[in-house]
Amino acid sequence: MIRSATTAGAVAAALLALSACSSSSSSSAAGSSGPAASAGASVGGTVTVFAAASLQKTFTQLGQLFEAAHPGSKVVFNFGGSDTLAASIVNGAPADVFAAASPATMKTVTDKGGAAGTPTVFVSNELEIAVQPGNPLHLTTLQSLANPSVKVVLCAKTVPCGAAAQTALAAGHVSLTPVSYEQDVTGTLTKVEIKEADAGLVYQTDVKGAAGKVDGVGFPEAACAINKYPIATLAHAPNAAGASAFVAFVESPQGQQVLTDAGFLSPSASPSASPGSCPSGSPSSSAAATAATAASSPSASR
């Protein structure tokens, strides 16, 4: 069985909820994953899931619940930077499911025909500044990170949390030189936790999951870089039935509740930044441009 960072009490409570809703969830959980997802008796064996590092705590819990719902099944995870995981899948690594922290990294897989069907967005996430408990340096804005005396750590620019950080920094007109670039958000958070950095740009779910080891500071520029998380079963999945069932479970009411409790936003969460305040090409500016185009089209007046 997989190990989980959650408490036994939390898992037990979730199992009770799962049991109470089992009669109705099988049909709603099937979603885009097909009938195999609802055929609980036919699901077994090992399900290998490649998932973004920011999903580690919640997916570990979901894996435990999935195993309880499907006796005989075992979920094995490979957590890491979405870009690295995508490259591994494209290069033939055996996996059943891929959950990425951005559509761009999922596209690496879909462009090579690696996904079975169309990926679906199952949650969204937003950045926060992780600081030492109590915020001893009083870092209250993104601009405060530009102070040369502040040791800042960022995710590598090629991973989703790093790309989001660069978008937010550009929106705030902030230029800084981090003490290091980490390969995933877990590495970035750890640098702050062990006091090798004063601050780091991570997801709000990572701050919440750190359970007091860091504090979080929100900032308005984060609204320019809300990350969408897509999930897909893989074309060459060794356990196709298990893959479909796991994706369906993540998208089910039980799965979504676990993710919401961890601080993830809904799949449809939209950037809240005002038009023109975000860099060109950012999620928020793209959304604003799409809205403006729709408003000016002939059909808009119908």
CSV table of C-alpha atoms in Angstrom, one decimal:
chain,number,residue,atom,x,y,z
A,1,MET,CA,0.0,0.0,0.0
A,2,ILE,CA,1.1,3.6,-0.5
A,3,ARG,CA,2.1,5.8,2.3
A,4,SER,CA,0.2,9.0,3.1
A,5,ALA,CA,1.0,12.3,4.8
A,6,THR,CA,-2.6,12.6,6.1
A,7,THR,CA,-3.8,11.6,9.5
A,8,ALA,CA,-5.6,8.4,10.0
A,9,GLY,CA,-8.6,10.3,11.2
A,10,ALA,CA,-8.8,12.4,8.0
A,11,VAL,CA,-8.7,9.3,5.9
A,12,ALA,CA,-11.3,7.5,8.0
A,13,ALA,CA,-13.7,10.4,7.7
A,14,ALA,CA,-13.2,10.5,3.9
A,15,LEU,CA,-13.8,6.8,3.7
A,16,LEU,CA,-17.1,7.2,5.6
A,17,ALA,CA,-18.1,9.8,3.1
A,18,LEU,CA,-17.1,7.6,0.2
A,19,SER,CA,-19.2,4.7,1.6
A,20,ALA,CA,-22.2,6.9,2.1
A,21,CYS,CA,-22.1,8.2,-1.5
A,22,SER,CA,-21.0,5.0,-3.2
A,23,SER,CA,-24.4,4.2,-4.7
A,24,SER,CA,-24.6,7.5,-6.5
A,25,SER,CA,-20.9,8.3,-7.2
A,26,SER,CA,-20.2,5.5,-9.6
A,27,SER,CA,-22.2,7.1,-12.4
A,28,SER,CA,-21.2,10.7,-11.8
A,29,ALA,CA,-17.5,9.7,-11.3
A,30,ALA,CA,-17.3,8.0,-14.7
A,31,GLY,CA,-17.4,11.4,-16.5
A,32,SER,CA,-15.1,11.5,-19.5
A,33,SER,CA,-13.2,8.3,-18.5
A,34,GLY,CA,-15.8,5.9,-19.7
A,35,PRO,CA,-17.7,2.9,-18.3
A,36,ALA,CA,-14.6,1.2,-17.1
A,37,ALA,CA,-14.3,3.8,-14.3
A,38,SER,CA,-17.6,2.7,-12.7
A,39,ALA,CA,-17.0,-1.0,-12.9
A,40,GLY,CA,-15.4,-1.2,-9.5
A,41,ALA,CA,-15.2,-5.0,-9.5
A,42,SER,CA,-13.1,-5.0,-12.6
A,43,VAL,CA,-10.5,-2.6,-11.3
A,44,GLY,CA,-7.4,-4.1,-9.8
A,45,GLY,CA,-3.6,-4.3,-10.1
A,46,THR,CA,-1.1,-1.5,-10.0
A,47,VAL,CA,-2.1,2.0,-11.3
A,48,THR,CA,1.0,4.1,-12.0
A,49,VAL,CA,0.3,7.8,-11.7
A,50,PHE,CA,2.8,10.5,-12.8
A,51,ALA,CA,1.8,13.8,-11.1
A,52,ALA,CA,3.0,17.3,-10.5
A,53,ALA,CA,4.9,17.8,-7.2
A,54,SER,CA,2.3,20.2,-5.9
A,55,LEU,CA,-0.2,17.3,-5.9
A,56,GLN,CA,1.8,15.0,-3.7
A,57,LYS,CA,-0.1,15.4,-0.5
A,58,THR,CA,-3.6,15.3,-2.0
A,59,PHE,CA,-2.9,12.6,-4.5
A,60,THR,CA,-1.4,10.4,-1.8
A,61,GLN,CA,-4.6,10.7,0.2
A,62,LEU,CA,-6.7,10.1,-3.0
A,63,GLY,CA,-4.6,7.0,-3.7
A,64,GLN,CA,-5.4,5.5,-0.3
A,65,LEU,CA,-9.1,6.2,-0.7
A,66,PHE,CA,-9.0,4.7,-4.2
A,67,GLU,CA,-7.4,1.5,-3.0
A,68,ALA,CA,-10.0,1.2,-0.3
A,69,ALA,CA,-12.8,1.6,-2.9
A,70,HIS,CA,-11.1,-1.0,-5.2
A,71,PRO,CA,-9.7,-3.9,-3.1
A,72,GLY,CA,-6.8,-5.5,-4.9
A,73,SER,CA,-5.6,-2.3,-6.5
A,74,LYS,CA,-2.4,-0.5,-5.7
A,75,VAL,CA,-1.6,3.1,-6.7
A,76,VAL,CA,2.1,3.9,-7.3
A,77,PHE,CA,3.1,7.6,-7.7
A,78,ASN,CA,5.9,9.4,-9.4
A,79,PHE,CA,5.9,13.0,-8.3
A,80,GLY,CA,8.1,15.7,-9.8
A,81,GLY,CA,8.3,18.7,-12.1
A,82,SER,CA,5.7,18.4,-14.8
A,83,ASP,CA,8.2,19.1,-17.6
A,84,THR,CA,10.4,16.2,-16.4
A,85,LEU,CA,7.5,13.8,-16.0
A,86,ALA,CA,6.2,14.7,-19.5
A,87,ALA,CA,9.6,14.1,-21.0
A,88,SER,CA,9.7,10.7,-19.3
A,89,ILE,CA,6.3,9.7,-20.6
A,90,VAL,CA,7.2,10.8,-24.2
A,91,ASN,CA,10.4,8.8,-23.9
A,92,GLY,CA,8.5,5.6,-23.0
A,93,ALA,CA,8.3,5.5,-19.2
A,94,PRO,CA,5.5,3.1,-18.3
A,95,ALA,CA,2.6,5.0,-16.7
A,96,ASP,CA,-1.2,4.9,-16.7
A,97,VAL,CA,-2.1,8.5,-15.7
A,98,PHE,CA,-0.5,11.9,-16.1
A,99,ALA,CA,-1.6,14.9,-14.0
A,100,ALA,CA,0.2,18.1,-14.9
A,101,ALA,CA,0.4,21.5,-13.3
A,102,SER,CA,-0.2,23.3,-16.6
A,103,PRO,CA,-1.7,22.7,-20.1
A,104,ALA,CA,1.7,23.5,-21.7
A,105,THR,CA,3.4,20.5,-20.0
A,106,MET,CA,0.4,18.3,-20.9
A,107,LYS,CA,0.7,19.4,-24.5
A,108,THR,CA,4.2,17.8,-24.6
A,109,VAL,CA,2.5,14.5,-24.1
A,110,THR,CA,-0.6,15.1,-26.3
A,111,ASP,CA,1.5,16.4,-29.2
A,112,LYS,CA,3.3,13.0,-29.3
A,113,GLY,CA,0.0,11.1,-29.2
A,114,GLY,CA,0.7,10.0,-25.6
A,115,ALA,CA,-2.8,10.7,-24.2
A,116,ALA,CA,-5.9,8.5,-24.6
A,117,GLY,CA,-8.6,11.0,-25.4
A,118,THR,CA,-8.7,14.6,-24.5
A,119,PRO,CA,-7.2,15.7,-21.1
A,120,THR,CA,-9.6,17.5,-18.7
A,121,VAL,CA,-8.8,20.3,-16.2
A,122,PHE,CA,-9.6,19.1,-12.7
A,123,VAL,CA,-8.4,21.9,-10.5
A,124,SER,CA,-6.7,25.3,-10.6
A,125,ASN,CA,-4.0,26.8,-8.3
A,126,GLU,CA,-2.5,30.3,-7.5
A,127,LEU,CA,0.8,31.5,-6.2
A,128,GLU,CA,1.7,32.8,-2.8
A,129,ILE,CA,4.9,34.0,-1.2
A,130,ALA,CA,6.1,31.5,1.3
A,131,VAL,CA,8.0,33.2,4.2
A,132,GLN,CA,9.4,32.2,7.5
A,133,PRO,CA,6.8,31.7,10.3
A,134,GLY,CA,5.8,35.0,11.7
A,135,ASN,CA,7.2,36.8,8.6
A,136,PRO,CA,10.2,38.3,10.4
A,137,LEU,CA,11.3,40.3,7.4
A,138,HIS,CA,7.8,41.8,6.9
A,139,LEU,CA,7.6,40.8,3.3
A,140,THR,CA,4.2,42.0,2.3
A,141,THR,CA,4.4,42.6,-1.4
A,142,LEU,CA,5.9,41.0,-4.5
A,143,GLN,CA,8.1,44.2,-4.8
A,144,SER,CA,9.6,43.6,-1.4
A,145,LEU,CA,11.3,40.5,-2.7
A,146,ALA,CA,13.5,42.7,-4.9
A,147,ASN,CA,15.5,43.9,-1.8
A,148,PRO,CA,19.0,42.5,-2.4
A,149,SER,CA,19.2,41.4,1.3
A,150,VAL,CA,16.2,39.1,0.9
A,151,LYS,CA,17.2,35.5,-0.2
A,152,VAL,CA,14.5,34.4,-2.6
A,153,VAL,CA,14.2,30.9,-4.2
A,154,LEU,CA,12.1,30.2,-7.3
A,155,CYS,CA,11.0,27.2,-9.3
A,156,ALA,CA,13.0,26.6,-12.5
A,157,LYS,CA,11.5,28.6,-15.4
A,158,THR,CA,10.7,25.4,-17.4
A,159,VAL,CA,8.3,24.0,-14.8
A,160,PRO,CA,4.7,25.4,-14.3
A,161,CYS,CA,5.4,27.0,-10.9
A,162,GLY,CA,8.4,28.7,-12.4
A,163,ALA,CA,6.6,29.9,-15.5
A,164,ALA,CA,3.8,31.3,-13.3
A,165,ALA,CA,6.4,33.1,-11.1
A,166,GLN,CA,7.9,34.7,-14.1
A,167,THR,CA,4.5,35.9,-15.2
A,168,ALA,CA,3.7,37.4,-11.8
A,169,LEU,CA,7.1,39.1,-11.5
A,170,ALA,CA,6.6,40.6,-14.9
A,171,ALA,CA,3.2,41.8,-13.9
A,172,GLY,CA,4.7,43.5,-10.8
A,173,HIS,CA,7.6,44.9,-12.8
A,174,VAL,CA,9.9,43.1,-10.3
A,175,SER,CA,13.4,42.1,-11.2
A,176,LEU,CA,15.4,39.8,-8.9
A,177,THR,CA,18.1,37.2,-8.8
A,178,PRO,CA,17.1,34.2,-6.8
A,179,VAL,CA,19.6,32.3,-4.7
A,180,SER,CA,18.6,29.2,-6.5
A,181,TYR,CA,16.1,27.7,-9.1
A,182,GLU,CA,14.6,24.5,-7.9
A,183,GLN,CA,13.3,21.7,-10.2
A,184,ASP,CA,9.9,21.6,-8.6
A,185,VAL,CA,7.7,23.4,-6.2
A,186,THR,CA,8.5,21.0,-3.4
A,187,GLY,CA,12.2,21.8,-3.6
A,188,THR,CA,11.3,25.5,-3.6
A,189,LEU,CA,9.2,25.2,-0.5
A,190,THR,CA,11.8,23.1,1.3
A,191,LYS,CA,14.4,25.8,0.9
A,192,VAL,CA,12.2,28.2,2.9
A,193,GLU,CA,11.3,25.5,5.5
A,194,ILE,CA,14.9,24.8,6.3
A,195,LYS,CA,15.7,28.5,6.3
A,196,GLU,CA,18.1,28.4,3.4
A,197,ALA,CA,15.9,31.1,1.8
A,198,ASP,CA,13.8,33.9,3.3
A,199,ALA,CA,11.0,33.6,0.7
A,200,GLY,CA,9.9,31.5,-2.2
A,201,LEU,CA,7.1,31.7,-4.8
A,202,VAL,CA,5.0,28.5,-4.4
A,203,TYR,CA,1.4,27.6,-4.8
A,204,GLN,CA,-1.1,28.5,-2.0
A,205,THR,CA,-1.8,24.8,-1.6
A,206,ASP,CA,1.9,24.2,-0.7
A,207,VAL,CA,1.7,26.9,2.0
A,208,LYS,CA,-1.4,25.4,3.4
A,209,GLY,CA,0.0,21.9,3.3
A,210,ALA,CA,3.2,23.0,5.1
A,211,ALA,CA,1.2,23.1,8.3
A,212,GLY,CA,2.8,26.1,10.0
A,213,LYS,CA,6.4,25.5,8.8
A,214,VAL,CA,5.9,28.6,6.6
A,215,ASP,CA,3.5,31.5,6.4
A,216,GLY,CA,1.9,32.6,3.2
A,217,VAL,CA,1.6,36.1,1.8
A,218,GLY,CA,-0.9,36.8,-1.0
A,219,PHE,CA,-0.2,39.3,-3.7
A,220,PRO,CA,-2.4,40.7,-6.5
A,221,GLU,CA,-0.1,39.9,-9.3
A,222,ALA,CA,-0.7,36.2,-8.7
A,223,ALA,CA,-4.1,36.7,-10.4
A,224,CYS,CA,-2.2,36.9,-13.7
A,225,ALA,CA,-0.9,33.4,-13.4
A,226,ILE,CA,-3.6,31.0,-12.3
A,227,ASN,CA,-2.5,27.5,-13.3
A,228,LYS,CA,-4.9,25.0,-14.7
A,229,TYR,CA,-4.2,21.3,-13.9
A,230,PRO,CA,-5.1,18.8,-16.7
A,231,ILE,CA,-5.3,15.0,-16.2
A,232,ALA,CA,-5.3,12.3,-18.7
A,233,THR,CA,-5.2,8.5,-19.1
A,234,LEU,CA,-2.2,7.6,-21.2
A,235,ALA,CA,-2.4,5.9,-24.6
A,236,HIS,CA,-0.1,3.0,-23.7
A,237,ALA,CA,-1.3,2.6,-20.1
A,238,PRO,CA,-0.4,-0.9,-18.8
A,239,ASN,CA,-3.6,-0.8,-16.7
A,240,ALA,CA,-6.2,1.1,-18.8
A,241,ALA,CA,-9.2,0.2,-16.7
A,242,GLY,CA,-7.3,1.3,-13.5
A,243,ALA,CA,-6.3,4.5,-15.2
A,244,SER,CA,-9.8,5.4,-16.2
A,245,ALA,CA,-11.1,4.6,-12.7
A,246,PHE,CA,-8.5,6.7,-11.0
A,247,VAL,CA,-9.1,9.7,-13.3
A,248,ALA,CA,-12.9,9.3,-12.6
A,249,PHE,CA,-12.2,9.2,-8.9
A,250,VAL,CA,-10.1,12.4,-9.0
A,251,GLU,CA,-13.0,14.1,-10.8
A,252,SER,CA,-15.7,12.7,-8.6
A,253,PRO,CA,-17.3,14.7,-5.7
A,254,GLN,CA,-15.2,12.8,-3.2
A,255,GLY,CA,-12.0,13.5,-5.1
A,256,GLN,CA,-12.9,17.1,-5.6
A,257,GLN,CA,-13.7,17.6,-1.9
A,258,VAL,CA,-10.2,16.3,-1.0
A,259,LEU,CA,-8.6,18.8,-3.4
A,260,THR,CA,-10.8,21.7,-2.3
A,261,ASP,CA,-10.0,21.0,1.3
A,262,ALA,CA,-6.3,21.3,0.4
A,263,GLY,CA,-6.8,24.8,-1.0
A,264,PHE,CA,-7.1,24.0,-4.7
A,265,LEU,CA,-9.4,26.2,-6.8
A,266,SER,CA,-12.2,25.0,-9.0
A,267,PRO,CA,-11.3,23.9,-12.6
A,268,SER,CA,-13.2,27.0,-13.9
A,269,ALA,CA,-11.4,29.5,-11.7
A,270,SER,CA,-10.6,32.6,-13.8
A,271,PRO,CA,-7.9,35.3,-13.4
A,272,SER,CA,-9.2,38.2,-11.4
A,273,ALA,CA,-6.6,40.8,-12.4
A,274,SER,CA,-7.9,43.8,-14.3
A,275,PRO,CA,-7.4,43.9,-18.1
A,276,GLY,CA,-4.1,45.5,-19.1
A,277,SER,CA,-2.5,44.8,-15.7
A,278,CYS,CA,-0.9,41.5,-16.8
A,279,PRO,CA,1.9,40.9,-19.3
A,280,SER,CA,0.9,40.0,-22.9
A,281,GLY,CA,0.4,36.3,-23.2
A,282,SER,CA,-0.3,35.6,-19.5
A,283,PRO,CA,-3.5,33.7,-18.6
A,284,SER,CA,-5.2,36.9,-17.5
A,285,SER,CA,-4.3,39.0,-20.5
A,286,SER,CA,-5.3,36.1,-22.8
A,287,ALA,CA,-8.7,35.8,-21.1
A,288,ALA,CA,-9.2,39.6,-21.4
A,289,ALA,CA,-8.4,39.5,-25.1
A,290,THR,CA,-10.8,36.6,-25.7
A,291,ALA,CA,-13.6,38.5,-23.9
A,292,ALA,CA,-12.9,41.7,-25.9
A,293,THR,CA,-12.9,39.8,-29.2
A,294,ALA,CA,-16.2,38.1,-28.3
A,295,ALA,CA,-17.7,41.5,-27.3
A,296,SER,CA,-16.8,43.1,-30.7
A,297,SER,CA,-18.0,40.2,-32.9
A,298,PRO,CA,-21.2,40.5,-34.8
A,299,SER,CA,-22.8,37.7,-32.8
A,300,ALA,CA,-22.3,39.6,-29.5
A,301,SER,CA,-25.2,41.8,-30.3
A,302,ARG,CA,-27.6,39.0,-31.1
